[in-house]
CSV table of C-alpha atoms in Angstrom, one decimal:
chain,number,residue,atom,x,y,z
A,885,UNK,CA,18.7,-3.4,21.5
A,886,UNK,CA,15.8,-1.3,22.6
A,887,UNK,CA,12.4,-1.8,21.1
A,888,UNK,CA,11.9,0.1,17.8
A,889,UNK,CA,10.0,3.3,18.4
A,890,UNK,CA,7.2,2.4,16.0
A,891,UNK,CA,6.4,-0.9,17.7
A,892,UNK,CA,6.1,0.8,21.0
A,893,UNK,CA,3.9,3.4,19.3
A,894,UNK,CA,1.7,0.6,18.2
A,895,UNK,CA,1.6,-0.9,21.7
A,896,UNK,CA,0.4,2.4,23.0
A,897,UNK,CA,-2.0,2.6,20.2
A,898,UNK,CA,-3.5,-0.8,20.9
A,899,UNK,CA,-4.0,0.1,24.5
A,900,UNK,CA,-5.7,3.4,23.7
A,901,UNK,CA,-8.0,1.6,21.4
A,902,UNK,CA,-9.4,-0.2,24.5
A,903,UNK,CA,-8.0,-3.6,24.3
A,904,UNK,CA,-7.3,-5.2,27.7
A,905,UNK,CA,-4.7,-7.7,26.9
A,906,UNK,CA,-3.4,-10.6,28.9
A,907,UNK,CA,-0.6,-13.1,28.3
A,908,UNK,CA,-1.8,-16.5,27.5
A,909,UNK,CA,1.2,-18.0,29.3
A,910,UNK,CA,1.3,-16.1,32.6
A,911,UNK,CA,0.2,-17.8,35.8
A,912,UNK,CA,-3.1,-16.5,37.2
A,913,UNK,CA,-3.5,-14.3,40.2
A,914,UNK,CA,-6.6,-12.4,41.3
A,915,UNK,CA,-6.1,-9.5,38.9
A,916,UNK,CA,-5.4,-12.0,36.1
A,917,UNK,CA,-8.6,-13.9,36.9
A,918,UNK,CA,-10.6,-10.7,36.3
A,919,UNK,CA,-8.6,-10.1,33.1
A,920,UNK,CA,-9.3,-13.7,32.1
A,921,UNK,CA,-13.0,-13.1,32.6
A,922,UNK,CA,-12.7,-10.0,30.4
A,923,UNK,CA,-10.9,-12.0,27.7
A,924,UNK,CA,-13.6,-14.7,27.7
A,925,UNK,CA,-16.2,-11.9,27.3
A,926,UNK,CA,-14.1,-10.6,24.4
A,927,UNK,CA,-13.9,-14.1,22.9
A,928,UNK,CA,-17.7,-14.5,23.2
A,929,UNK,CA,-18.1,-11.2,21.5
A,930,UNK,CA,-15.8,-12.3,18.7
A,931,UNK,CA,-17.7,-15.5,18.4
A,932,UNK,CA,-21.0,-13.7,18.2
A,933,UNK,CA,-19.7,-11.6,15.4
A,934,UNK,CA,-18.6,-14.7,13.5
A,935,UNK,CA,-21.3,-17.2,14.3
A,936,UNK,CA,-21.1,-18.8,10.9
A,937,UNK,CA,-17.4,-19.7,10.8
A,938,UNK,CA,-17.0,-22.7,8.7
A,939,UNK,CA,-14.4,-25.3,9.1
A,940,UNK,CA,-12.7,-24.0,6.1
A,941,UNK,CA,-12.5,-20.5,7.5
A,942,UNK,CA,-11.3,-21.7,10.8
A,943,UNK,CA,-8.7,-23.9,9.1
A,944,UNK,CA,-7.2,-21.1,7.0
A,945,UNK,CA,-7.3,-18.5,9.8
A,946,UNK,CA,-5.4,-21.0,12.0
A,947,UNK,CA,-2.8,-21.2,9.2
A,948,UNK,CA,-2.6,-17.4,9.2
A,949,UNK,CA,-2.1,-17.5,13.0
A,950,UNK,CA,0.8,-20.0,12.6
A,951,UNK,CA,2.4,-17.3,10.3
A,952,UNK,CA,1.8,-14.7,13.0
A,953,UNK,CA,3.5,-17.0,15.6
A,954,UNK,CA,6.5,-17.2,13.2
A,955,UNK,CA,6.7,-13.4,13.2
A,956,UNK,CA,6.4,-13.4,17.0
A,957,UNK,CA,9.3,-15.9,17.2
A,958,UNK,CA,11.4,-13.6,15.0
A,959,UNK,CA,10.7,-10.6,17.1
A,960,UNK,CA,8.4,-8.9,14.5
A,961,UNK,CA,4.9,-7.5,15.1
A,962,UNK,CA,3.0,-10.8,15.1
A,963,UNK,CA,0.7,-10.6,12.0
A,964,UNK,CA,0.3,-13.4,9.6
A,965,UNK,CA,-1.6,-14.0,6.4
A,966,UNK,CA,-2.3,-16.8,3.8
A,967,UNK,CA,-3.6,-16.5,0.2
A,968,UNK,CA,-6.1,-19.2,-0.7
A,969,UNK,CA,-7.1,-20.3,-4.3
A,970,UNK,CA,-9.5,-23.1,-5.0
A,971,UNK,CA,-9.2,-24.2,-1.3
A,972,UNK,CA,-5.4,-24.4,-1.4
A,973,UNK,CA,-2.9,-22.1,0.2
A,974,UNK,CA,-0.8,-20.6,-2.6
A,975,UNK,CA,0.9,-17.9,-0.6
A,976,UNK,CA,2.1,-17.3,2.9
A,977,UNK,CA,3.5,-14.3,4.7
A,978,UNK,CA,4.3,-12.9,8.1
A,979,UNK,CA,5.5,-9.5,9.0
A,980,UNK,CA,9.2,-9.1,8.2
A,981,UNK,CA,9.6,-5.3,8.5
A,982,UNK,CA,12.5,-5.5,11.0
A,983,UNK,CA,14.3,-8.5,9.4
A,984,UNK,CA,14.3,-7.0,5.9
A,985,UNK,CA,14.3,-3.3,7.1
A,986,UNK,CA,11.6,-2.8,4.6
A,987,UNK,CA,8.5,-0.8,5.5
A,988,UNK,CA,6.4,-2.6,2.8
A,989,UNK,CA,7.3,-6.1,4.1
A,990,UNK,CA,3.9,-6.7,5.7
A,991,UNK,CA,2.3,-10.2,5.9
A,992,UNK,CA,-0.4,-9.5,3.3
A,993,UNK,CA,2.1,-7.9,0.8
A,994,UNK,CA,4.3,-11.0,1.1
A,995,UNK,CA,1.3,-13.3,0.8
A,996,UNK,CA,-0.1,-11.7,-2.3
A,997,UNK,CA,3.3,-11.4,-4.0
A,998,UNK,CA,3.8,-15.1,-3.3
A,999,UNK,CA,0.3,-15.8,-4.7
A,1000,UNK,CA,0.9,-13.8,-7.8
A,1001,UNK,CA,4.1,-15.7,-8.3
A,1002,UNK,CA,2.3,-19.1,-7.9
A,1003,UNK,CA,-0.4,-18.2,-10.4
A,1004,UNK,CA,1.9,-16.2,-12.6
A,1005,UNK,CA,-0.5,-13.3,-12.8
A,1006,UNK,CA,-0.9,-10.1,-10.8
A,1007,UNK,CA,-4.7,-10.5,-11.1
A,1008,UNK,CA,-5.8,-12.5,-8.1
A,1009,UNK,CA,-9.5,-12.4,-9.0
A,1010,UNK,CA,-10.3,-15.7,-7.3
A,1011,UNK,CA,-8.0,-15.4,-4.4
A,1012,UNK,CA,-9.1,-15.1,-0.8
A,1013,UNK,CA,-6.8,-13.5,1.9
A,1014,UNK,CA,-6.9,-14.7,5.5
A,1015,UNK,CA,-5.0,-12.3,7.8
A,1016,UNK,CA,-4.9,-12.1,11.6
A,1017,UNK,CA,-5.2,-8.3,11.9
A,1018,UNK,CA,-7.2,-5.9,9.6
A,1019,UNK,CA,-5.0,-5.0,6.6
A,1020,UNK,CA,-3.4,-1.6,6.9
A,1021,UNK,CA,-4.0,1.2,4.4
A,1022,UNK,CA,-1.1,0.1,2.2
A,1023,UNK,CA,-2.2,-3.6,2.3
A,1024,UNK,CA,-5.8,-2.7,1.6
A,1025,UNK,CA,-4.7,-0.6,-1.4
A,1026,UNK,CA,-2.6,-3.6,-2.6
A,1027,UNK,CA,-5.5,-6.0,-2.2
A,1028,UNK,CA,-7.7,-3.7,-4.3
A,1029,UNK,CA,-5.0,-3.4,-7.0
A,1030,UNK,CA,-4.7,-7.2,-7.0
A,1031,UNK,CA,-8.5,-7.6,-7.5
A,1032,UNK,CA,-8.6,-10.0,-4.5
A,1033,UNK,CA,-12.1,-11.6,-4.1
A,1034,UNK,CA,-12.4,-11.8,-0.3
A,1035,UNK,CA,-10.6,-10.7,2.9
A,1036,UNK,CA,-11.1,-12.6,6.2
A,1037,UNK,CA,-9.4,-11.0,9.2
A,1038,UNK,CA,-9.3,-11.5,12.9
A,1039,UNK,CA,-9.2,-8.2,14.8
A,1040,UNK,CA,-9.4,-4.6,13.8
A,1041,UNK,CA,-6.5,-2.2,13.7
A,1042,UNK,CA,-8.1,0.9,15.0
A,1043,UNK,CA,-5.0,3.1,14.2
A,1044,UNK,CA,-4.0,2.1,10.6
A,1045,UNK,CA,-6.7,-0.2,9.4
A,1046,UNK,CA,-7.8,0.2,5.8
A,1047,UNK,CA,-11.0,-2.0,5.9
A,1048,UNK,CA,-13.2,0.2,7.9
A,1049,UNK,CA,-11.2,1.5,10.8
A,1050,UNK,CA,-9.4,4.6,9.5
A,1051,UNK,CA,-10.4,4.3,5.8
A,1052,UNK,CA,-12.6,1.9,4.1
A,1053,UNK,CA,-10.5,1.3,0.9
A,1054,UNK,CA,-11.7,-2.2,0.1
A,1055,UNK,CA,-15.3,-1.0,-0.3
A,1056,UNK,CA,-15.0,2.4,-1.8
A,1057,UNK,CA,-17.3,2.7,-4.8
A,1058,UNK,CA,-15.0,5.2,-6.5
A,1059,UNK,CA,-12.5,2.5,-7.0
A,1060,UNK,CA,-12.8,0.0,-9.8
A,1061,UNK,CA,-12.9,-3.1,-7.5
A,1062,UNK,CA,-14.6,-3.8,-4.1
A,1063,UNK,CA,-13.8,-6.8,-1.9
A,1064,UNK,CA,-16.1,-8.9,0.4
A,1065,UNK,CA,-14.9,-8.6,4.0
A,1066,UNK,CA,-15.5,-11.0,6.9
A,1067,UNK,CA,-14.1,-9.9,10.3
A,1068,UNK,CA,-13.8,-11.3,13.8
A,1069,UNK,CA,-12.6,-14.8,12.8
A,1070,UNK,CA,-10.4,-16.0,15.8
A,1071,UNK,CA,-9.8,-12.4,16.5
A,1072,UNK,CA,-9.2,-13.0,20.1
A,1073,UNK,CA,-6.2,-15.3,19.4
A,1074,UNK,CA,-4.8,-12.6,17.0
A,1075,UNK,CA,-5.2,-9.9,19.7
A,1076,UNK,CA,-3.6,-12.0,22.5
A,1077,UNK,CA,-0.6,-12.6,20.3
A,1078,UNK,CA,-0.2,-8.8,19.7
A,1079,UNK,CA,-0.6,-8.1,23.4
A,1080,UNK,CA,2.0,-10.6,24.4
A,1081,UNK,CA,4.4,-9.2,21.9
A,1082,UNK,CA,4.1,-5.6,23.0
A,1083,UNK,CA,4.2,-6.6,26.7
A,1084,UNK,CA,7.5,-8.4,26.0
A,1085,UNK,CA,8.8,-5.3,24.2
A,1086,UNK,CA,7.9,-3.0,27.1
A,1087,UNK,CA,9.5,-5.3,29.6
A,1088,UNK,CA,12.7,-5.4,27.6
A,1089,UNK,CA,12.8,-1.6,27.5
A,1090,UNK,CA,11.8,-1.2,31.2
B,283,UNK,CA,-0.7,-10.1,-26.9
B,284,UNK,CA,-3.6,-7.8,-26.3
B,285,UNK,CA,-3.2,-5.0,-23.8
B,286,UNK,CA,-3.9,-6.0,-20.2
B,287,UNK,CA,-7.5,-5.2,-19.2
B,288,UNK,CA,-6.3,-3.1,-16.2
B,289,UNK,CA,-4.1,-0.8,-18.4
B,290,UNK,CA,-7.0,-0.2,-20.8
B,291,UNK,CA,-9.2,0.5,-17.8
B,292,UNK,CA,-6.6,3.1,-16.7
B,293,UNK,CA,-6.6,4.6,-20.1
B,294,UNK,CA,-10.4,5.1,-20.1
B,295,UNK,CA,-10.0,6.4,-16.6
B,296,UNK,CA,-7.5,9.0,-17.6
B,297,UNK,CA,-9.6,10.2,-20.4
B,298,UNK,CA,-12.8,10.4,-18.2
B,299,UNK,CA,-10.7,12.5,-15.8
B,300,UNK,CA,-10.6,15.2,-18.5
B,301,UNK,CA,-7.1,14.9,-19.7
B,302,UNK,CA,-6.6,15.9,-23.3
B,303,UNK,CA,-3.6,14.1,-24.3
B,304,UNK,CA,-1.2,14.4,-27.3
B,305,UNK,CA,1.8,12.5,-28.4
B,306,UNK,CA,5.0,14.5,-28.1
B,307,UNK,CA,6.4,12.7,-31.1
B,308,UNK,CA,3.5,13.0,-33.6
B,309,UNK,CA,3.7,15.5,-36.6
B,310,UNK,CA,1.4,18.5,-36.3
B,311,UNK,CA,-1.8,18.9,-38.3
B,312,UNK,CA,-4.6,21.5,-37.7
B,313,UNK,CA,-6.3,19.4,-35.1
B,314,UNK,CA,-3.0,18.8,-33.4
B,315,UNK,CA,-2.2,22.5,-33.4
B,316,UNK,CA,-5.4,23.1,-31.4
B,317,UNK,CA,-4.4,20.2,-29.1
B,318,UNK,CA,-0.9,21.7,-28.8
B,319,UNK,CA,-2.4,25.0,-27.8
B,320,UNK,CA,-4.5,23.2,-25.1
B,321,UNK,CA,-1.4,21.4,-23.9
B,322,UNK,CA,0.5,24.7,-23.6
B,323,UNK,CA,-2.5,26.0,-21.5
B,324,UNK,CA,-2.2,22.9,-19.3
B,325,UNK,CA,1.6,23.5,-19.0
B,326,UNK,CA,1.0,27.1,-18.0
B,327,UNK,CA,-1.5,25.9,-15.4
B,328,UNK,CA,0.9,23.3,-14.1
B,329,UNK,CA,3.6,26.0,-13.9
B,330,UNK,CA,1.3,28.4,-12.1
B,331,UNK,CA,0.6,25.7,-9.5
B,332,UNK,CA,4.3,25.2,-9.0
B,333,UNK,CA,5.8,28.7,-9.5
B,334,UNK,CA,8.5,28.2,-7.1
B,335,UNK,CA,10.1,25.1,-8.6
B,336,UNK,CA,13.7,25.1,-7.7
B,337,UNK,CA,16.5,23.8,-9.8
B,338,UNK,CA,16.8,20.9,-7.3
B,339,UNK,CA,13.1,20.0,-7.7
B,340,UNK,CA,13.3,20.2,-11.4
B,341,UNK,CA,16.4,18.0,-11.5
B,342,UNK,CA,15.0,15.2,-9.3
B,343,UNK,CA,11.6,15.2,-11.2
B,344,UNK,CA,13.5,14.9,-14.4
B,345,UNK,CA,15.2,11.9,-13.0
B,346,UNK,CA,11.8,10.4,-12.0
B,347,UNK,CA,10.7,11.1,-15.6
B,348,UNK,CA,13.7,9.1,-16.9
B,349,UNK,CA,12.4,6.2,-14.8
B,350,UNK,CA,9.0,6.6,-16.3
B,351,UNK,CA,10.5,6.5,-19.8
B,352,UNK,CA,12.2,3.2,-18.8
B,353,UNK,CA,8.8,1.8,-17.8
B,354,UNK,CA,7.4,3.0,-21.2
B,355,UNK,CA,10.2,1.3,-23.1
B,356,UNK,CA,9.4,-1.9,-21.1
B,357,UNK,CA,5.7,-1.7,-22.0
B,358,UNK,CA,4.6,-0.9,-18.5
B,359,UNK,CA,2.3,2.0,-17.3
B,360,UNK,CA,5.0,4.7,-17.5
B,361,UNK,CA,5.4,5.9,-13.9
B,362,UNK,CA,8.7,6.6,-12.4
B,363,UNK,CA,10.1,7.6,-8.9
B,364,UNK,CA,13.3,8.5,-7.1
B,365,UNK,CA,14.0,8.6,-3.4
B,366,UNK,CA,16.3,11.5,-2.3
B,367,UNK,CA,18.3,11.8,0.9
B,368,UNK,CA,20.6,14.7,1.6
B,369,UNK,CA,20.3,15.8,-2.1
B,370,UNK,CA,21.4,12.5,-3.4
B,371,UNK,CA,19.3,9.8,-5.1
B,372,UNK,CA,19.4,6.7,-3.0
B,373,UNK,CA,16.6,4.7,-4.6
B,374,UNK,CA,15.0,4.5,-8.0
B,375,UNK,CA,12.0,2.7,-9.3
B,376,UNK,CA,9.7,2.4,-12.3
B,377,UNK,CA,6.5,0.5,-12.6
B,378,UNK,CA,7.2,-3.2,-13.2
B,379,UNK,CA,3.8,-4.7,-12.5
B,380,UNK,CA,3.8,-6.6,-15.8
B,381,UNK,CA,7.4,-7.7,-15.9
B,382,UNK,CA,7.3,-9.1,-12.4
B,383,UNK,CA,3.5,-10.0,-12.5
B,384,UNK,CA,3.3,-8.5,-9.0
B,385,UNK,CA,0.5,-6.0,-8.2
B,386,UNK,CA,2.7,-4.3,-5.7
B,387,UNK,CA,5.6,-3.5,-8.0
B,388,UNK,CA,4.8,0.2,-8.3
B,389,UNK,CA,7.5,2.8,-8.9
B,390,UNK,CA,7.2,4.3,-5.4
B,391,UNK,CA,7.3,0.9,-3.6
B,392,UNK,CA,10.4,-0.1,-5.5
B,393,UNK,CA,12.0,3.3,-4.8
B,394,UNK,CA,11.4,3.3,-1.1
B,395,UNK,CA,12.4,-0.4,-0.7
B,396,UNK,CA,15.7,0.5,-2.5
B,397,UNK,CA,16.1,3.6,-0.2
B,398,UNK,CA,15.5,1.5,3.0
B,399,UNK,CA,18.1,-0.9,1.6
B,400,UNK,CA,20.6,1.9,1.1
B,401,UNK,CA,20.1,3.4,4.5
B,402,UNK,CA,19.6,0.0,6.2
B,403,UNK,CA,16.5,1.2,8.0
B,404,UNK,CA,12.8,1.2,7.2
B,405,UNK,CA,12.4,4.6,8.8
B,406,UNK,CA,12.9,7.1,5.9
B,407,UNK,CA,12.3,10.2,8.0
B,408,UNK,CA,14.5,12.4,6.0
B,409,UNK,CA,13.8,11.0,2.6
B,410,UNK,CA,11.9,12.9,-0.1
B,411,UNK,CA,10.0,11.0,-2.9
B,412,UNK,CA,9.8,12.5,-6.4
B,413,UNK,CA,7.2,10.6,-8.5
B,414,UNK,CA,5.7,11.4,-11.9
B,415,UNK,CA,2.1,10.6,-11.0
B,416,UNK,CA,0.2,11.0,-7.7
B,417,UNK,CA,1.0,7.9,-5.5
B,418,UNK,CA,-1.9,5.5,-5.5
B,419,UNK,CA,-3.6,4.4,-2.3
B,420,UNK,CA,-1.2,1.5,-1.6
B,421,UNK,CA,1.9,3.7,-2.3
B,422,UNK,CA,0.5,6.5,-0.2
B,423,UNK,CA,0.0,4.0,2.7
B,424,UNK,CA,3.6,2.8,2.2
B,425,UNK,CA,5.0,6.3,2.3
B,426,UNK,CA,3.2,7.0,5.6
B,427,UNK,CA,4.5,3.7,7.1
B,428,UNK,CA,8.0,4.7,5.9
B,429,UNK,CA,7.6,8.1,7.6
B,430,UNK,CA,8.8,9.8,4.4
B,431,UNK,CA,9.3,13.6,4.9
B,432,UNK,CA,8.1,15.0,1.5
B,433,UNK,CA,6.3,13.9,-1.6
B,434,UNK,CA,6.7,15.8,-4.9
B,435,UNK,CA,4.5,14.6,-7.8
B,436,UNK,CA,3.7,15.6,-11.3
B,437,UNK,CA,0.1,14.9,-12.2
B,438,UNK,CA,-2.9,13.7,-10.3
B,439,UNK,CA,-4.4,10.3,-10.5
B,440,UNK,CA,-8.1,11.0,-10.3
B,441,UNK,CA,-9.1,7.4,-10.1
B,442,UNK,CA,-6.7,5.8,-7.5
B,443,UNK,CA,-4.7,8.7,-6.0
B,444,UNK,CA,-4.0,8.6,-2.3
B,445,UNK,CA,-2.7,12.1,-1.9
B,446,UNK,CA,-6.0,14.0,-2.2
B,447,UNK,CA,-7.7,12.6,-5.3
B,448,UNK,CA,-9.7,9.6,-3.9
B,449,UNK,CA,-8.4,9.5,-0.4
B,450,UNK,CA,-6.0,11.9,1.4
B,451,UNK,CA,-4.0,9.3,3.2
B,452,UNK,CA,-0.7,11.3,3.5
B,453,UNK,CA,-2.4,14.1,5.5
B,454,UNK,CA,-4.8,12.2,7.7
B,455,UNK,CA,-4.6,13.5,11.2
B,456,UNK,CA,-5.8,10.1,12.6
B,457,UNK,CA,-2.5,8.6,11.4
B,458,UNK,CA,0.7,8.9,13.3
B,459,UNK,CA,2.6,10.6,10.4
B,460,UNK,CA,1.7,13.3,7.9
B,461,UNK,CA,3.7,14.1,4.8
B,462,UNK,CA,4.4,17.5,3.1
B,463,UNK,CA,3.1,17.3,-0.5
B,464,UNK,CA,4.1,19.4,-3.6
B,465,UNK,CA,2.1,18.7,-6.8
B,466,UNK,CA,2.2,19.9,-10.4
B,467,UNK,CA,6.0,19.6,-10.9
B,468,UNK,CA,6.6,18.9,-14.6
B,469,UNK,CA,3.1,17.3,-14.5
B,470,UNK,CA,2.5,18.0,-18.2
B,471,UNK,CA,5.5,15.7,-19.2
B,472,UNK,CA,4.1,13.0,-16.9
B,473,UNK,CA,0.7,13.2,-18.5
B,474,UNK,CA,1.9,13.2,-22.0
B,475,UNK,CA,3.9,10.1,-21.4
B,476,UNK,CA,0.8,8.4,-20.0
B,477,UNK,CA,-1.3,9.5,-22.9
B,478,UNK,CA,1.2,8.2,-25.4
B,479,UNK,CA,1.4,4.9,-23.7
B,480,UNK,CA,-2.4,4.3,-23.6
B,481,UNK,CA,-2.8,5.5,-27.2
B,482,UNK,CA,-0.2,2.8,-28.2
B,483,UNK,CA,-2.0,0.2,-26.3
B,484,UNK,CA,-5.4,1.1,-27.9
B,485,UNK,CA,-3.8,1.1,-31.4
B,486,UNK,CA,-2.3,-2.3,-30.7
B,487,UNK,CA,-5.7,-3.7,-29.6
B,488,UNK,CA,-7.6,-2.0,-32.5
């Protein structure tokens, strides 16, 4: 089966946004050594942005990345999220748009639905969301509706991001709730996973 | 049980947005006659905005209003939606936030999920959504993700609307899809239902 049009669109989108991706699993050659150097520069940049990453933040983002890896294994755009309440994961989600053929089955939507189910309330006022890629416009809207306390994400989504990239929904004063946002946490790992996914998609189509 | 805080917030929001509501079922007195006159003015205003309502549009919006009435009967914020493909309803939804304790269980989200299920694809490129109130930011994002062709809605949501009121997500050129929007279709009926709901909530609390 050929790659879904939307996913290839996103691949093109990510490239046009200036990401220079490289597979983590490919063997190095001279071009790749240059690319690797670039990636280390990106990693340093990410780390500069998030100098004060705590062990807690790193732990939960690593769990979100595990969810993203599950999506990757299932041939879905590899984005993962976890919902955290009182330092415990109460909801997990990874992108399942293709498996469920549901445009709303994003990682964050699934994670907050699971969290609401766990707490038996739709008001997630003390819940923090860790997600590998900036929540999209739909997910950002859902996070405001759910009154989520804090969003921690890895890398920006320049084409559909709702936390500053295209719109800043989570910090709009006209709305009745604003959310604290921390970005750049293990962002390099999130981006590399995306790059590897879209490269695989293109190769399959080619 | 007292009314959920969020619903009362929305009641206050709707009033602050300048709506002058009146129950359709109350008996008239002199104050209500003035209010009725005001409502007829609103209705005329709505009808001016949507002079070219076809029988088809009126039919599907009436079906969306039936969904909103179901929400009302279930003590949910009364918003309803239907998804239409080739002049047939393939998905229905009404707000079920309280019943499911899920912040994402809005009418439009449920309608497009049902439509995607009916067509077995998340790409709803030839689907039209009829909804009683302007889609919120989350739902507007979902409708763009689903590549919906057209949105027809009744009344604006000045506090959380994503089709022009707070953000204009469905016609943002930076995104990879824009949606045709028609507003003001049977908007008066949608507003009256909302007003009646919030009045009932306030009375119950008082």
